[in-house]
mmCIF file of C-alpha atoms in Angstrom:
data_model
loop_
_atom_site.group_PDB
_atom_site.id
_atom_site.type_symbol
_atom_site.label_atom_id
_atom_site.label_comp_id
_atom_site.label_asym_id
_atom_site.label_seq_id
_atom_site.Cartn_x
_atom_site.Cartn_y
_atom_site.Cartn_z
ATOM 1 C CA UNK A 1 81.532 128.252 124.633
ATOM 2 C CA UNK A 2 84.015 128.473 127.025
ATOM 3 C CA UNK A 3 84.389 124.578 127.810
ATOM 4 C CA UNK A 4 84.557 123.939 123.891
ATOM 5 C CA UNK A 5 87.120 126.656 123.815
ATOM 6 C CA UNK A 6 89.108 125.338 126.775
ATOM 7 C CA UNK A 7 88.806 121.775 125.043
ATOM 8 C CA UNK A 8 90.381 123.041 121.747
ATOM 9 C CA UNK A 9 93.067 124.697 123.486
ATOM 10 C CA UNK A 10 93.938 121.465 125.538
ATOM 11 C CA UNK A 11 94.148 119.571 121.921
ATOM 12 C CA UNK A 12 96.677 121.828 120.540
ATOM 13 C CA UNK A 13 98.701 121.762 123.419
ATOM 14 C CA UNK A 14 98.936 118.258 123.328
ATOM 15 C CA UNK A 15 99.763 118.299 119.730
ATOM 16 C CA UNK A 16 102.596 120.627 120.182
ATOM 17 C CA UNK A 17 103.892 118.338 122.972
ATOM 18 C CA UNK A 18 104.137 115.391 120.578
ATOM 19 C CA UNK A 19 105.926 117.401 117.944
ATOM 20 C CA UNK A 20 108.342 118.486 120.542
ATOM 21 C CA UNK A 21 108.676 114.920 121.602
ATOM 22 C CA UNK A 22 109.216 113.406 118.453
ATOM 23 C CA UNK A 23 111.709 116.174 117.683
ATOM 24 C CA UNK A 24 113.332 115.564 120.487
ATOM 25 C CA UNK A 25 113.514 111.735 120.247
ATOM 26 C CA UNK A 26 114.777 111.843 116.530
ATOM 27 C CA UNK A 27 117.734 114.107 117.827
ATOM 28 C CA UNK A 28 118.673 111.717 120.640
ATOM 29 C CA UNK A 29 118.277 108.743 118.241
ATOM 30 C CA UNK A 30 120.836 109.982 115.835
ATOM 31 C CA UNK A 31 124.424 108.945 116.832
ATOM 32 C CA UNK A 32 126.308 110.487 114.177
ATOM 33 C CA UNK A 33 128.407 113.743 114.500
ATOM 34 C CA UNK A 34 126.406 116.754 113.271
ATOM 35 C CA UNK A 35 128.914 119.503 112.980
ATOM 36 C CA UNK A 36 132.678 119.417 111.975
ATOM 37 C CA UNK A 37 133.961 120.021 115.146
ATOM 38 C CA UNK A 38 131.992 117.483 116.633
ATOM 39 C CA UNK A 39 133.248 114.762 114.316
ATOM 40 C CA UNK A 40 136.852 115.764 115.099
ATOM 41 C CA UNK A 41 136.248 115.483 118.630
ATOM 42 C CA UNK A 42 134.509 112.144 118.583
ATOM 43 C CA UNK A 43 136.648 110.429 115.750
ATOM 44 C CA UNK A 44 140.230 110.192 114.455
ATOM 45 C CA UNK A 45 139.581 112.217 111.363
ATOM 46 C CA UNK A 46 143.461 112.288 110.286
ATOM 47 C CA UNK A 47 143.201 108.566 109.941
ATOM 48 C CA UNK A 48 140.025 108.835 107.626
ATOM 49 C CA UNK A 49 140.667 106.894 103.996
ATOM 50 C CA UNK A 50 140.482 109.578 101.265
ATOM 51 C CA UNK A 51 137.920 108.839 98.502
ATOM 52 C CA UNK A 52 138.334 110.645 95.203
ATOM 53 C CA UNK A 53 135.111 111.381 93.314
ATOM 54 C CA UNK A 54 134.652 111.131 89.688
ATOM 55 C CA UNK A 55 135.390 114.088 87.467
ATOM 56 C CA UNK A 56 131.881 113.731 85.742
ATOM 57 C CA UNK A 57 130.169 115.451 88.685
ATOM 58 C CA UNK A 58 131.869 119.003 87.689
ATOM 59 C CA UNK A 59 130.057 118.528 84.255
ATOM 60 C CA UNK A 60 126.883 118.294 85.902
ATOM 61 C CA UNK A 61 126.465 121.666 87.928
ATOM 62 C CA UNK A 62 129.683 123.331 87.867
ATOM 63 C CA UNK A 63 131.458 125.776 85.333
ATOM 64 C CA UNK A 64 134.396 124.774 83.312
ATOM 65 C CA UNK A 65 137.015 127.366 82.777
ATOM 66 C CA UNK A 66 140.151 127.599 81.121
ATOM 67 C CA UNK A 67 141.903 130.721 82.911
ATOM 68 C CA UNK A 68 141.262 133.779 85.626
ATOM 69 C CA UNK A 69 139.342 135.744 83.097
ATOM 70 C CA UNK A 70 137.168 132.597 82.160
ATOM 71 C CA UNK A 71 136.546 132.327 86.201
ATOM 72 C CA UNK A 72 135.699 135.773 86.897
ATOM 73 C CA UNK A 73 133.291 135.576 84.074
ATOM 74 C CA UNK A 74 131.315 132.427 85.057
ATOM 75 C CA UNK A 75 131.200 133.360 88.753
ATOM 76 C CA UNK A 76 128.832 136.037 90.225
ATOM 77 C CA UNK A 77 130.639 136.282 93.716
ATOM 78 C CA UNK A 78 134.282 137.176 93.989
ATOM 79 C CA UNK A 79 135.399 137.779 97.385
ATOM 80 C CA UNK A 80 137.813 137.173 100.095
ATOM 81 C CA UNK A 81 136.277 135.535 103.369
ATOM 82 C CA UNK A 82 137.129 134.083 106.553
ATOM 83 C CA UNK A 83 136.362 130.537 107.418
ATOM 84 C CA UNK A 84 134.222 130.252 110.760
ATOM 85 C CA UNK A 85 134.304 127.018 112.885
ATOM 86 C CA UNK A 86 130.269 126.845 112.497
ATOM 87 C CA UNK A 87 130.212 123.958 109.832
ATOM 88 C CA UNK A 88 127.621 121.281 109.882
ATOM 89 C CA UNK A 89 128.081 118.010 107.990
ATOM 90 C CA UNK A 90 125.322 116.624 105.078
ATOM 91 C CA UNK A 91 125.289 113.598 103.367
ATOM 92 C CA UNK A 92 127.470 115.315 100.285
ATOM 93 C CA UNK A 93 128.588 118.332 101.302
ATOM 94 C CA UNK A 94 130.292 120.290 104.635
ATOM 95 C CA UNK A 95 128.008 123.468 104.911
ATOM 96 C CA UNK A 96 130.500 126.517 105.874
ATOM 97 C CA UNK A 97 129.340 129.892 107.743
ATOM 98 C CA UNK A 98 132.238 132.281 106.332
ATOM 99 C CA UNK A 99 132.681 136.168 106.899
ATOM 100 C CA UNK A 100 132.949 138.243 104.431
ATOM 101 C CA UNK A 101 136.236 140.619 104.331
ATOM 102 C CA UNK A 102 136.308 142.059 101.121
ATOM 103 C CA UNK A 103 134.407 142.069 97.617
ATOM 104 C CA UNK A 104 135.663 142.353 94.480
ATOM 105 C CA UNK A 105 132.583 141.218 92.088
ATOM 106 C CA UNK A 106 129.012 140.740 93.196
ATOM 107 C CA UNK A 107 125.581 140.199 91.685
ATOM 108 C CA UNK A 108 124.000 140.401 95.223
ATOM 109 C CA UNK A 109 123.449 142.694 98.232
ATOM 110 C CA UNK A 110 126.201 141.612 100.076
ATOM 111 C CA UNK A 111 128.397 143.756 102.109
ATOM 112 C CA UNK A 112 131.596 143.496 104.079
ATOM 113 C CA UNK A 113 131.264 141.443 107.230
ATOM 114 C CA UNK A 114 128.563 139.829 106.279
ATOM 115 C CA UNK A 115 127.972 136.185 106.892
ATOM 116 C CA UNK A 116 127.276 133.935 104.141
ATOM 117 C CA UNK A 117 127.159 130.067 103.463
ATOM 118 C CA UNK A 118 129.020 127.857 101.155
ATOM 119 C CA UNK A 119 128.234 124.073 100.192
ATOM 120 C CA UNK A 120 131.558 122.692 100.154
ATOM 121 C CA UNK A 121 131.422 119.219 97.723
ATOM 122 C CA UNK A 122 133.291 117.119 100.093
ATOM 123 C CA UNK A 123 132.019 114.825 103.013
ATOM 124 C CA UNK A 124 132.953 112.582 106.014
ATOM 125 C CA UNK A 125 131.296 108.965 106.258
ATOM 126 C CA UNK A 126 131.595 108.424 110.061
ATOM 127 C CA UNK A 127 130.571 104.913 109.854
ATOM 128 C CA UNK A 128 133.143 104.053 106.924
ATOM 129 C CA UNK A 129 135.970 106.233 107.938
ATOM 130 C CA UNK A 130 136.115 107.841 104.846
ATOM 131 C CA UNK A 131 136.752 111.595 103.734
ATOM 132 C CA UNK A 132 135.139 112.001 99.953
ATOM 133 C CA UNK A 133 136.177 115.078 97.697
ATOM 134 C CA UNK A 134 134.551 115.681 94.537
ATOM 135 C CA UNK A 135 136.691 116.113 91.464
ATOM 136 C CA UNK A 136 139.604 117.658 93.570
ATOM 137 C CA UNK A 137 138.041 119.839 95.571
ATOM 138 C CA UNK A 138 139.850 120.335 99.245
ATOM 139 C CA UNK A 139 137.788 121.420 101.948
ATOM 140 C CA UNK A 140 138.763 124.903 103.264
ATOM 141 C CA UNK A 141 140.638 125.254 106.745
ATOM 142 C CA UNK A 142 138.508 126.584 109.856
ATOM 143 C CA UNK A 143 140.180 130.215 110.728
ATOM 144 C CA UNK A 144 142.025 130.654 107.249
ATOM 145 C CA UNK A 145 141.373 133.563 104.872
ATOM 146 C CA UNK A 146 140.565 132.295 101.029
ATOM 147 C CA UNK A 147 139.598 134.237 97.867
ATOM 148 C CA UNK A 148 136.259 132.546 96.595
ATOM 149 C CA UNK A 149 134.476 132.337 93.523
ATOM 150 C CA UNK A 150 131.145 131.238 94.034
ATOM 151 C CA UNK A 151 127.699 131.013 92.394
ATOM 152 C CA UNK A 152 123.992 130.956 93.913
ATOM 153 C CA UNK A 153 122.012 127.522 94.696
ATOM 154 C CA UNK A 154 120.304 126.416 91.507
ATOM 155 C CA UNK A 155 116.665 126.747 91.988
ATOM 156 C CA UNK A 156 113.641 126.849 89.666
ATOM 157 C CA UNK A 157 112.209 130.189 88.911
ATOM 158 C CA UNK A 158 109.039 129.679 90.869
ATOM 159 C CA UNK A 159 110.798 128.567 94.057
ATOM 160 C CA UNK A 160 111.145 131.250 96.524
ATOM 161 C CA UNK A 161 114.104 131.117 98.528
ATOM 162 C CA UNK A 162 114.458 131.575 102.397
ATOM 163 C CA UNK A 163 116.511 134.454 103.988
ATOM 164 C CA UNK A 164 119.412 131.790 104.672
ATOM 165 C CA UNK A 165 118.907 129.984 100.842
ATOM 166 C CA UNK A 166 119.573 133.703 99.769
ATOM 167 C CA UNK A 167 123.073 133.878 101.219
ATOM 168 C CA UNK A 168 124.228 130.193 100.412
ATOM 169 C CA UNK A 169 126.482 129.904 97.522
ATOM 170 C CA UNK A 170 128.387 126.652 95.830
ATOM 171 C CA UNK A 171 131.807 126.787 94.278
ATOM 172 C CA UNK A 172 131.574 127.959 90.793
ATOM 173 C CA UNK A 173 134.060 125.059 89.590
ATOM 174 C CA UNK A 174 135.053 122.387 91.564
ATOM 175 C CA UNK A 175 138.783 122.557 90.971
ATOM 176 C CA UNK A 176 139.515 126.368 90.820
ATOM 177 C CA UNK A 177 137.087 128.313 93.066
ATOM 178 C CA UNK A 178 138.971 127.948 96.334
ATOM 179 C CA UNK A 179 142.605 129.748 96.846
ATOM 180 C CA UNK A 180 143.829 130.100 100.569
ATOM 181 C CA UNK A 181 144.869 133.854 100.733
ATOM 182 C CA UNK A 182 148.513 133.063 102.710
ATOM 183 C CA UNK A 183 151.320 131.505 100.611
ATOM 184 C CA UNK A 184 150.980 127.783 100.831
ATOM 185 C CA UNK A 185 152.471 124.462 99.172
ATOM 186 C CA UNK A 186 150.445 122.369 96.925
ATOM 187 C CA UNK A 187 151.763 119.222 95.550
ATOM 188 C CA UNK A 188 150.577 116.589 92.936
ATOM 189 C CA UNK A 189 149.504 113.001 94.282
ATOM 190 C CA UNK A 190 150.973 110.263 93.624
ATOM 191 C CA UNK A 191 149.087 108.086 90.869
ATOM 192 C CA UNK A 192 150.007 104.881 92.563
ATOM 193 C CA UNK A 193 148.592 106.126 95.708
ATOM 194 C CA UNK A 194 145.336 107.053 95.079
ATOM 195 C CA UNK A 195 143.533 104.339 97.023
ATOM 196 C CA UNK A 196 146.222 104.749 99.913
ATOM 197 C CA UNK A 197 145.843 108.271 101.020
ATOM 198 C CA UNK A 198 144.782 109.462 104.725
ATOM 199 C CA UNK A 199 143.299 112.601 105.137
ATOM 200 C CA UNK A 200 146.339 113.728 107.571
ATOM 201 C CA UNK A 201 148.067 113.291 103.931
ATOM 202 C CA UNK A 202 146.324 115.637 102.235
ATOM 203 C CA UNK A 203 144.650 118.197 104.570
ATOM 204 C CA UNK A 204 146.779 120.964 104.053
ATOM 205 C CA UNK A 205 146.753 120.948 100.354
ATOM 206 C CA UNK A 206 144.636 123.392 98.259
ATOM 207 C CA UNK A 207 143.600 121.260 95.466
ATOM 208 C CA UNK A 208 143.397 117.156 95.358
ATOM 209 C CA UNK A 209 144.732 116.273 92.020
ATOM 210 C CA UNK A 210 147.459 113.926 90.257
ATOM 211 C CA UNK A 211 147.190 115.767 86.949
ATOM 212 C CA UNK A 212 149.868 118.300 86.512
ATOM 213 C CA UNK A 213 147.980 119.927 83.968
ATOM 214 C CA UNK A 214 145.366 120.857 86.751
ATOM 215 C CA UNK A 215 147.816 121.730 89.223
ATOM 216 C CA UNK A 216 149.893 124.068 87.056
ATOM 217 C CA UNK A 217 146.311 126.108 86.012
ATOM 218 C CA UNK A 218 145.363 126.405 89.731
ATOM 219 C CA UNK A 219 148.920 127.600 90.773
ATOM 220 C CA UNK A 220 148.630 130.096 87.378
ATOM 221 C CA UNK A 221 145.169 131.347 88.589
ATOM 222 C CA UNK A 222 146.390 132.119 92.199
ATOM 223 C CA UNK A 223 149.065 134.401 90.666
ATOM 224 C CA UNK A 224 146.859 135.915 89.077
ATOM 225 C CA UNK A 225 144.636 136.690 91.659
ATOM 226 C CA UNK A 226 147.756 137.858 93.924
ATOM 227 C CA UNK A 227 148.791 140.257 90.982
ATOM 228 C CA UNK A 228 145.533 141.400 90.236
ATOM 229 C CA UNK A 229 144.794 142.481 93.745
ATOM 230 C CA UNK A 230 147.586 144.274 94.444
#
């Protein structure tokens, strides 16, 4: 019995070591950046070409809104947050950890100073030196404060979310969910230059659009937010 037990334990130990070995080898074989900070350290991100995604993406997952009241109604979480430097790169999103500074609307048991995570629908393609933005969404800047309008991750009713998934969110809309808390200058992009923008040209803008109607609505909603929270 003791001999069989020792044999069983030995097999388990070997299996665990094999699993760890495969995990380590897989990690070492991955040559791309895993976090935004790694990418910025390893690559000249400022010279990445900006690629603008199709507007049809918004109609599939995200809400359509006409004004500030619509935005509040269509969002389950409205808060002021601080962007940390913990930001992971995924194939079609940047997974950003933020600190909740103030809550204005919430359907969740989240409190001030809690950490939550936001899937930002932009991506960096290191091999092709591209920054891909979906329908005008712009990546939040690290160490800045923002007003955010969010919804939970979509899932089936039978799916049981992990602890981290329960505090992971997506913007409620692509164009009108993220607003820098400080005064910023946001300008219209040149329609004739849409294939020629570099990341350095647009990284300080709050929204990426060449449509004056979209930009004016964005500015109006930001004004409404500031007025409402006075």
